[in-house]
mmCIF file of C-alpha atoms and ligand atoms in Angstrom:
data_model
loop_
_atom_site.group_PDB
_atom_site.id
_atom_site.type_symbol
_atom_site.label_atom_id
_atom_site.label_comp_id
_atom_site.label_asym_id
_atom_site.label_seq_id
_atom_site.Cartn_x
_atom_site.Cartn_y
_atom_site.Cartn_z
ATOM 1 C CA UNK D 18 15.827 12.563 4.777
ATOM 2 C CA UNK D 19 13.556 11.714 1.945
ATOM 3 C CA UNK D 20 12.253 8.177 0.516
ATOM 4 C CA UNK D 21 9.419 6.950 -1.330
ATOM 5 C CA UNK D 22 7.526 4.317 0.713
ATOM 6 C CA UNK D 23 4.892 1.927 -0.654
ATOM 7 C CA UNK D 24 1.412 1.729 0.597
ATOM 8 C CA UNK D 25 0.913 -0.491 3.082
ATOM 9 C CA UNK D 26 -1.558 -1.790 5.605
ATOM 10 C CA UNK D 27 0.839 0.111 7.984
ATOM 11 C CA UNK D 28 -0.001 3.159 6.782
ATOM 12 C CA UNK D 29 -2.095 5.482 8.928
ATOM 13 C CA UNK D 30 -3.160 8.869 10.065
ATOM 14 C CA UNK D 31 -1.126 11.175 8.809
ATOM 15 C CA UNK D 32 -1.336 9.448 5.135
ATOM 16 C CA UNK D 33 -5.164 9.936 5.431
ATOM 17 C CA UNK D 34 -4.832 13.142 6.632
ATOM 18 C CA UNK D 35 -2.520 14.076 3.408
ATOM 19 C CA UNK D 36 -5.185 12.558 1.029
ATOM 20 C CA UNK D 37 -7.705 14.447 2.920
ATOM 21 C CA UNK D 38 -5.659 17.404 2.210
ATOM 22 C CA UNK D 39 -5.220 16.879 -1.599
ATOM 23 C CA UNK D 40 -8.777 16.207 -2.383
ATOM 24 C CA UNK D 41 -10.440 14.567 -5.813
ATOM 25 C CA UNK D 42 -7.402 15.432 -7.415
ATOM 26 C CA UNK D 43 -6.058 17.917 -10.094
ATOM 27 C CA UNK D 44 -5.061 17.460 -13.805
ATOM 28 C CA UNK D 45 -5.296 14.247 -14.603
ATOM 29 C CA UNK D 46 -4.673 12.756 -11.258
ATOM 30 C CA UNK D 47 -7.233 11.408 -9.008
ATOM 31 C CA UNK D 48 -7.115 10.680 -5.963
ATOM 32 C CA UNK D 49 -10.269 8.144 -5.012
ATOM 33 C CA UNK D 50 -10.579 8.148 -1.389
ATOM 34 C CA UNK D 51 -10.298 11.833 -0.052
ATOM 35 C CA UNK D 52 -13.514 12.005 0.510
ATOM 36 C CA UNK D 53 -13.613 8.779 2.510
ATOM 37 C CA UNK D 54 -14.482 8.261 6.439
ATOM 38 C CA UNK D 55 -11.945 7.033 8.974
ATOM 39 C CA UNK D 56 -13.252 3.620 9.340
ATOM 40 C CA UNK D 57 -12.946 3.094 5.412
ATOM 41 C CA UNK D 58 -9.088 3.718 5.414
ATOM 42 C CA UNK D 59 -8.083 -0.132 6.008
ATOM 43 C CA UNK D 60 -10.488 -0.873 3.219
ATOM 44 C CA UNK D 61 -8.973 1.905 0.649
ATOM 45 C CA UNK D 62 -5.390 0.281 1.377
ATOM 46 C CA UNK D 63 -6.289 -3.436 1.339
ATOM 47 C CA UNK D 64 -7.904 -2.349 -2.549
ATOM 48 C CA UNK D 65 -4.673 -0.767 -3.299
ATOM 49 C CA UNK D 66 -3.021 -3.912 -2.544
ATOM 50 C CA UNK D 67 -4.786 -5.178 -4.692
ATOM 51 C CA UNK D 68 -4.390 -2.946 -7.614
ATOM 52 C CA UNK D 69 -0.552 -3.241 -7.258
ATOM 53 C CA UNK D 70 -0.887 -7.207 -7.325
ATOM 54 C CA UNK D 71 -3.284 -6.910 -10.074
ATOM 55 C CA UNK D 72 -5.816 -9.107 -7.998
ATOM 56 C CA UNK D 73 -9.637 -8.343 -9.476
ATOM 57 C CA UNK D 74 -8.822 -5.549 -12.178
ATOM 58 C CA UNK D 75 -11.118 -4.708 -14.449
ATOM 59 C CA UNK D 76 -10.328 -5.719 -17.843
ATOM 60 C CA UNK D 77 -9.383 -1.863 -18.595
ATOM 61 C CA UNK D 78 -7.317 -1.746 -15.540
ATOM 62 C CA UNK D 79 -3.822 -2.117 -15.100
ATOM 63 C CA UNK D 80 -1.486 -3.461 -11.846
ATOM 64 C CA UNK D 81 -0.696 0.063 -10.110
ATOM 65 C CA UNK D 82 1.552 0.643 -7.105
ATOM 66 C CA UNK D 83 1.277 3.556 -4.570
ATOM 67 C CA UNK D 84 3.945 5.288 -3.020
ATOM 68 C CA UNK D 85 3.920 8.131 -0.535
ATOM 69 C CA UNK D 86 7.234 10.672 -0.784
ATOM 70 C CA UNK D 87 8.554 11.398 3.017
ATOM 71 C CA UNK D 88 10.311 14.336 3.620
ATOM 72 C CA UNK D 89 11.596 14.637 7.476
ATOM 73 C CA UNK D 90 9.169 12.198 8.719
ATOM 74 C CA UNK D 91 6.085 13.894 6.336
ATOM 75 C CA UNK D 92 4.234 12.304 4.085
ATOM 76 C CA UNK D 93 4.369 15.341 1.238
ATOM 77 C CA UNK D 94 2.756 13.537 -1.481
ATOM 78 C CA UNK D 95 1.335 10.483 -3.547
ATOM 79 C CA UNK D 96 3.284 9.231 -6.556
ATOM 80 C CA UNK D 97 1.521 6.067 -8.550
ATOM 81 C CA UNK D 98 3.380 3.620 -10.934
ATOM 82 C CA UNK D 99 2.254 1.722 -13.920
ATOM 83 C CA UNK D 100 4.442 -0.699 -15.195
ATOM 84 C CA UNK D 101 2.593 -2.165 -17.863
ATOM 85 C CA UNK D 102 0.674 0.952 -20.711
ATOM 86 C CA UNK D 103 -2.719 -0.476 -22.523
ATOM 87 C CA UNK D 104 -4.151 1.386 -25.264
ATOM 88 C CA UNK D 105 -5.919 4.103 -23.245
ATOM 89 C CA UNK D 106 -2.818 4.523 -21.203
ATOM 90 C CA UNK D 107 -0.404 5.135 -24.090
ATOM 91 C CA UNK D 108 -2.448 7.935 -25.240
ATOM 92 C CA UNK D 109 -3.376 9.550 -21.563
ATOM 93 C CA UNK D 110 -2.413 8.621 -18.536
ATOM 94 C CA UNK D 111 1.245 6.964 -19.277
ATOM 95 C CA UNK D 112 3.201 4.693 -16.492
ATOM 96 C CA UNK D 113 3.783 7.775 -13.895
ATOM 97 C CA UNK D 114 1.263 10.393 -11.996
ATOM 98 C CA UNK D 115 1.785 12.101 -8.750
ATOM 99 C CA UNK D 116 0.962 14.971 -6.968
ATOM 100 C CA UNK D 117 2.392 16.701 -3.880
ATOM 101 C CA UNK D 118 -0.092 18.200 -0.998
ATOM 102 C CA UNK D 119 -0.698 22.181 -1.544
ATOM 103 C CA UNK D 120 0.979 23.181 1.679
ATOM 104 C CA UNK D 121 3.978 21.594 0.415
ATOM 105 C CA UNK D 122 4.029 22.834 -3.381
ATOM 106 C CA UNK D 123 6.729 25.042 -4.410
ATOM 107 C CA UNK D 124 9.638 23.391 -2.381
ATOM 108 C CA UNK D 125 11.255 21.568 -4.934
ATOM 109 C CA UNK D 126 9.409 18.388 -4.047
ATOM 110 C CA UNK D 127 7.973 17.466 -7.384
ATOM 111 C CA UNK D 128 11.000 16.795 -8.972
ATOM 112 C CA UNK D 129 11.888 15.072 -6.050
ATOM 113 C CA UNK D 130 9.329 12.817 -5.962
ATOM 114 C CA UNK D 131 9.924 11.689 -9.532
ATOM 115 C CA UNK D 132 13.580 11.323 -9.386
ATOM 116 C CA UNK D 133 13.049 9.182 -6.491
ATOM 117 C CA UNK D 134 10.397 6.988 -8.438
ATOM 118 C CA UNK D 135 13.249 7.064 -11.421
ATOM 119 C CA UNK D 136 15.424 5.004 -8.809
ATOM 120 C CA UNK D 137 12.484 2.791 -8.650
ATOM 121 C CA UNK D 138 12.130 2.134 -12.237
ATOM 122 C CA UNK D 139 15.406 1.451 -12.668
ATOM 123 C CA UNK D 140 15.640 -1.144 -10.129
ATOM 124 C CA UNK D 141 12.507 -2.698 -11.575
ATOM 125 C CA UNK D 142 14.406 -3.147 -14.713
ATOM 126 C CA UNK D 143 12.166 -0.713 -17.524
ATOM 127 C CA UNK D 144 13.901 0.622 -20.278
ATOM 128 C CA UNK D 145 11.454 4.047 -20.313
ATOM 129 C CA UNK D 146 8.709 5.264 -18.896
ATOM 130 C CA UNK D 147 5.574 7.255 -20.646
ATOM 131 C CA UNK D 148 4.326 10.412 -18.829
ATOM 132 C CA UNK D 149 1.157 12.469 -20.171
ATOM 133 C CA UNK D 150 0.503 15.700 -19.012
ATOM 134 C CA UNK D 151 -1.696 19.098 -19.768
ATOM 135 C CA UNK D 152 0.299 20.816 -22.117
ATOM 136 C CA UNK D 153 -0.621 24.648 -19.213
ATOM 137 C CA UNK D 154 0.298 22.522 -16.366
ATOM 138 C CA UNK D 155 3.997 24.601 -16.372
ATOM 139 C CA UNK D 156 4.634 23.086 -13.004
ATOM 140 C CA UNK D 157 4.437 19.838 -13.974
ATOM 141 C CA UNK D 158 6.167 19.928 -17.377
ATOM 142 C CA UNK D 159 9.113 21.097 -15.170
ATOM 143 C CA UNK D 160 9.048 18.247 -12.939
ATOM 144 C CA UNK D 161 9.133 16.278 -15.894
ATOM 145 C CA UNK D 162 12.175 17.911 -17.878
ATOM 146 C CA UNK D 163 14.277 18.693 -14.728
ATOM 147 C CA UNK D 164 13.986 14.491 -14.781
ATOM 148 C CA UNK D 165 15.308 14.378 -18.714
ATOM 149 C CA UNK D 166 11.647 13.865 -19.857
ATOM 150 C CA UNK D 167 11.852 14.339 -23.822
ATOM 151 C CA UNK D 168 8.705 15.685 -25.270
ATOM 152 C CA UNK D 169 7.156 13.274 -28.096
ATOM 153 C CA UNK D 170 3.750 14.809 -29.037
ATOM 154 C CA UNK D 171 1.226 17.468 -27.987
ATOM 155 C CA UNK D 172 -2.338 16.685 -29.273
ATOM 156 C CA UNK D 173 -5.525 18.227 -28.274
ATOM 157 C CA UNK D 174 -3.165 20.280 -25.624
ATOM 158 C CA UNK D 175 -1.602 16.844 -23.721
ATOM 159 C CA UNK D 176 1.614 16.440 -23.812
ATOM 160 C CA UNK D 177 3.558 12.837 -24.071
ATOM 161 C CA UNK D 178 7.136 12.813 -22.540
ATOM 162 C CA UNK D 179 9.463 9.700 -22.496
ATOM 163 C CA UNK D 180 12.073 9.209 -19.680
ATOM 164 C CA UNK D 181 14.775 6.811 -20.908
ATOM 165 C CA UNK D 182 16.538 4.778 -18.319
ATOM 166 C CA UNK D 183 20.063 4.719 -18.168
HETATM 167 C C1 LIG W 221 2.784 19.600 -10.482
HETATM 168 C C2 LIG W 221 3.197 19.508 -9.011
HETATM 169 C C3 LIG W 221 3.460 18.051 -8.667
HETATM 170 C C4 LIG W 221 4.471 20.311 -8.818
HETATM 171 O O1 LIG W 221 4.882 20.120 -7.475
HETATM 172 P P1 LIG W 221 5.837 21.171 -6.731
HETATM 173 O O2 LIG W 221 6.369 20.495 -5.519
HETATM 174 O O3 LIG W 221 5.129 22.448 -6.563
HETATM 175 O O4 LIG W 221 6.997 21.314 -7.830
HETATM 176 P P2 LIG W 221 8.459 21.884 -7.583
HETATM 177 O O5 LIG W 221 8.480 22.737 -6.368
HETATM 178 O O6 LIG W 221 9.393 20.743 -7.683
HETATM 179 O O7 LIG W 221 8.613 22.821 -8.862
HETATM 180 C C5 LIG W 221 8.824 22.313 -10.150
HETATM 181 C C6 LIG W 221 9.030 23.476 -11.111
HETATM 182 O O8 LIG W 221 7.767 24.077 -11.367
HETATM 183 C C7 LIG W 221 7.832 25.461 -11.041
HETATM 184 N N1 LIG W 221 6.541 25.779 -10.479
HETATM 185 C C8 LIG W 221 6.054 25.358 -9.294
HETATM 186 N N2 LIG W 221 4.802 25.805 -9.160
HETATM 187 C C9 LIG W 221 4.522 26.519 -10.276
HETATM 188 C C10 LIG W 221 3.391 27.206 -10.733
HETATM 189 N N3 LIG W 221 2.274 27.288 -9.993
HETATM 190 N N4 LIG W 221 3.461 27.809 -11.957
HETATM 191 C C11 LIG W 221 4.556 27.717 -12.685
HETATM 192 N N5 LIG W 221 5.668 27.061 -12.323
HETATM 193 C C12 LIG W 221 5.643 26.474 -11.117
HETATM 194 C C13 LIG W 221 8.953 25.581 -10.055
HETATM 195 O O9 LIG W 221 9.504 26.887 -10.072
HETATM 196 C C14 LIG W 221 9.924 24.564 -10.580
HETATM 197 O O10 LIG W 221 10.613 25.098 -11.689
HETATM 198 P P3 LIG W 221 12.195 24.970 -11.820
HETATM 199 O O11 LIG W 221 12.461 23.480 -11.900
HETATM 200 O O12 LIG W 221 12.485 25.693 -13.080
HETATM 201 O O13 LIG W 221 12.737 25.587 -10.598
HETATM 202 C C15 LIG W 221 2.105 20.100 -8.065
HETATM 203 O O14 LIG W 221 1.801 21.394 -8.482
HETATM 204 C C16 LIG W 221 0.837 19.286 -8.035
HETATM 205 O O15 LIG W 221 0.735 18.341 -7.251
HETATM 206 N N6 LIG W 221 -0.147 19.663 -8.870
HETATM 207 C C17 LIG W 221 -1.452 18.964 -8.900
HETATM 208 C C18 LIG W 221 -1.359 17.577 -9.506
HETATM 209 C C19 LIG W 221 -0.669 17.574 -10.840
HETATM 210 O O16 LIG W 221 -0.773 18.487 -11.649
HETATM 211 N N7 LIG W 221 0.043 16.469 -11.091
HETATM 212 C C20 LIG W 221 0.720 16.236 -12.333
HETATM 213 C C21 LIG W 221 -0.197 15.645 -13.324
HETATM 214 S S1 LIG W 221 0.694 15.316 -14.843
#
């Protein structure tokens, strides 16, 4: 059984354990809070709340939503959407970044976890989504093309892939 679920104030151990597990992040995608101690966990998901109502952004900020992919009952990683690109966005960063825990990498749940977000987008009504990534991250350019990602650009070695909805 797999599903993408949205962050929640539900949310608990074994989520923190994952982002525990994936540490400050790899490649362009952080993950703030890794480092964090048990009793700052309600805090880290009432901010994320936030950021996905787009309550108290800063003005370079946009509204970003968290979801964790669930294989079997296990969180297996952390997928973020962007609806909205600014300026800094559209260059690096795009609408899409995710990353699936190390002891789960090489199953086939990458391309997973964007397909399922691909649902999402659809259902949300966009038209295409921008994804940036290191043009050596191999892995991840897969991910992207097994999910019909057309490559646009590649400047200074980052790579800019659209993903028309149809
Ligand atoms: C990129 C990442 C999400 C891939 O996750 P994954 O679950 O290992 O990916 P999959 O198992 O779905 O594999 C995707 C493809 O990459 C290939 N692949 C997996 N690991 C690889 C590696 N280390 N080197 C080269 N290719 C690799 C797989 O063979 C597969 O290719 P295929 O579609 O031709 O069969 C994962 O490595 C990760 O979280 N990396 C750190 C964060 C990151 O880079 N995020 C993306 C930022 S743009």
């Amino acid at each position: 059984m797999v599903y993408l679920k949205e962050l929640s104030l539900n949310d608990g151990q074994e989520i923190l354990d994952m982002i525990r597990e994936i540490g400050p992040g790899e490649n362009g995608f952080g993950n703030s809070g890794w480092d964090m101690k048990d009793e700052e966990f309600e805090w880290y998901l009432r901010r994320n709340i936030r950021m996905a109502q787009g309550i108290g952004l800063e003005p370079h900020l946009v509204p970003e939503t968290m979801y964790w992919l669930y294989v079997d009952d296990r969180p297996v990683g952390i997928i973020k959407l962007r609806p909205i690109l600014n300026q800094n966005l559209r260059k690096l960063g795009g609408n899409i970044g995710y990353c699936i825990r190390p002891s789960e990498r090489g199953k086939g749940y990458g391309v997973l976890i964007l397909k399922e977000m691909m649902k999402k987008v659809k259902a949300r009504g966009m038209s295409k989504v921008l994804l940036t990534v290191n043009e050596d991250n191999i892995a991840s350019r897969k991910v992207i093309e097994s999910n019909e990602g057309e490559l646009y650009d590649i400047i200074d070695g980052k790579c800019r892939y659209w993903i028309n909805v149809y």
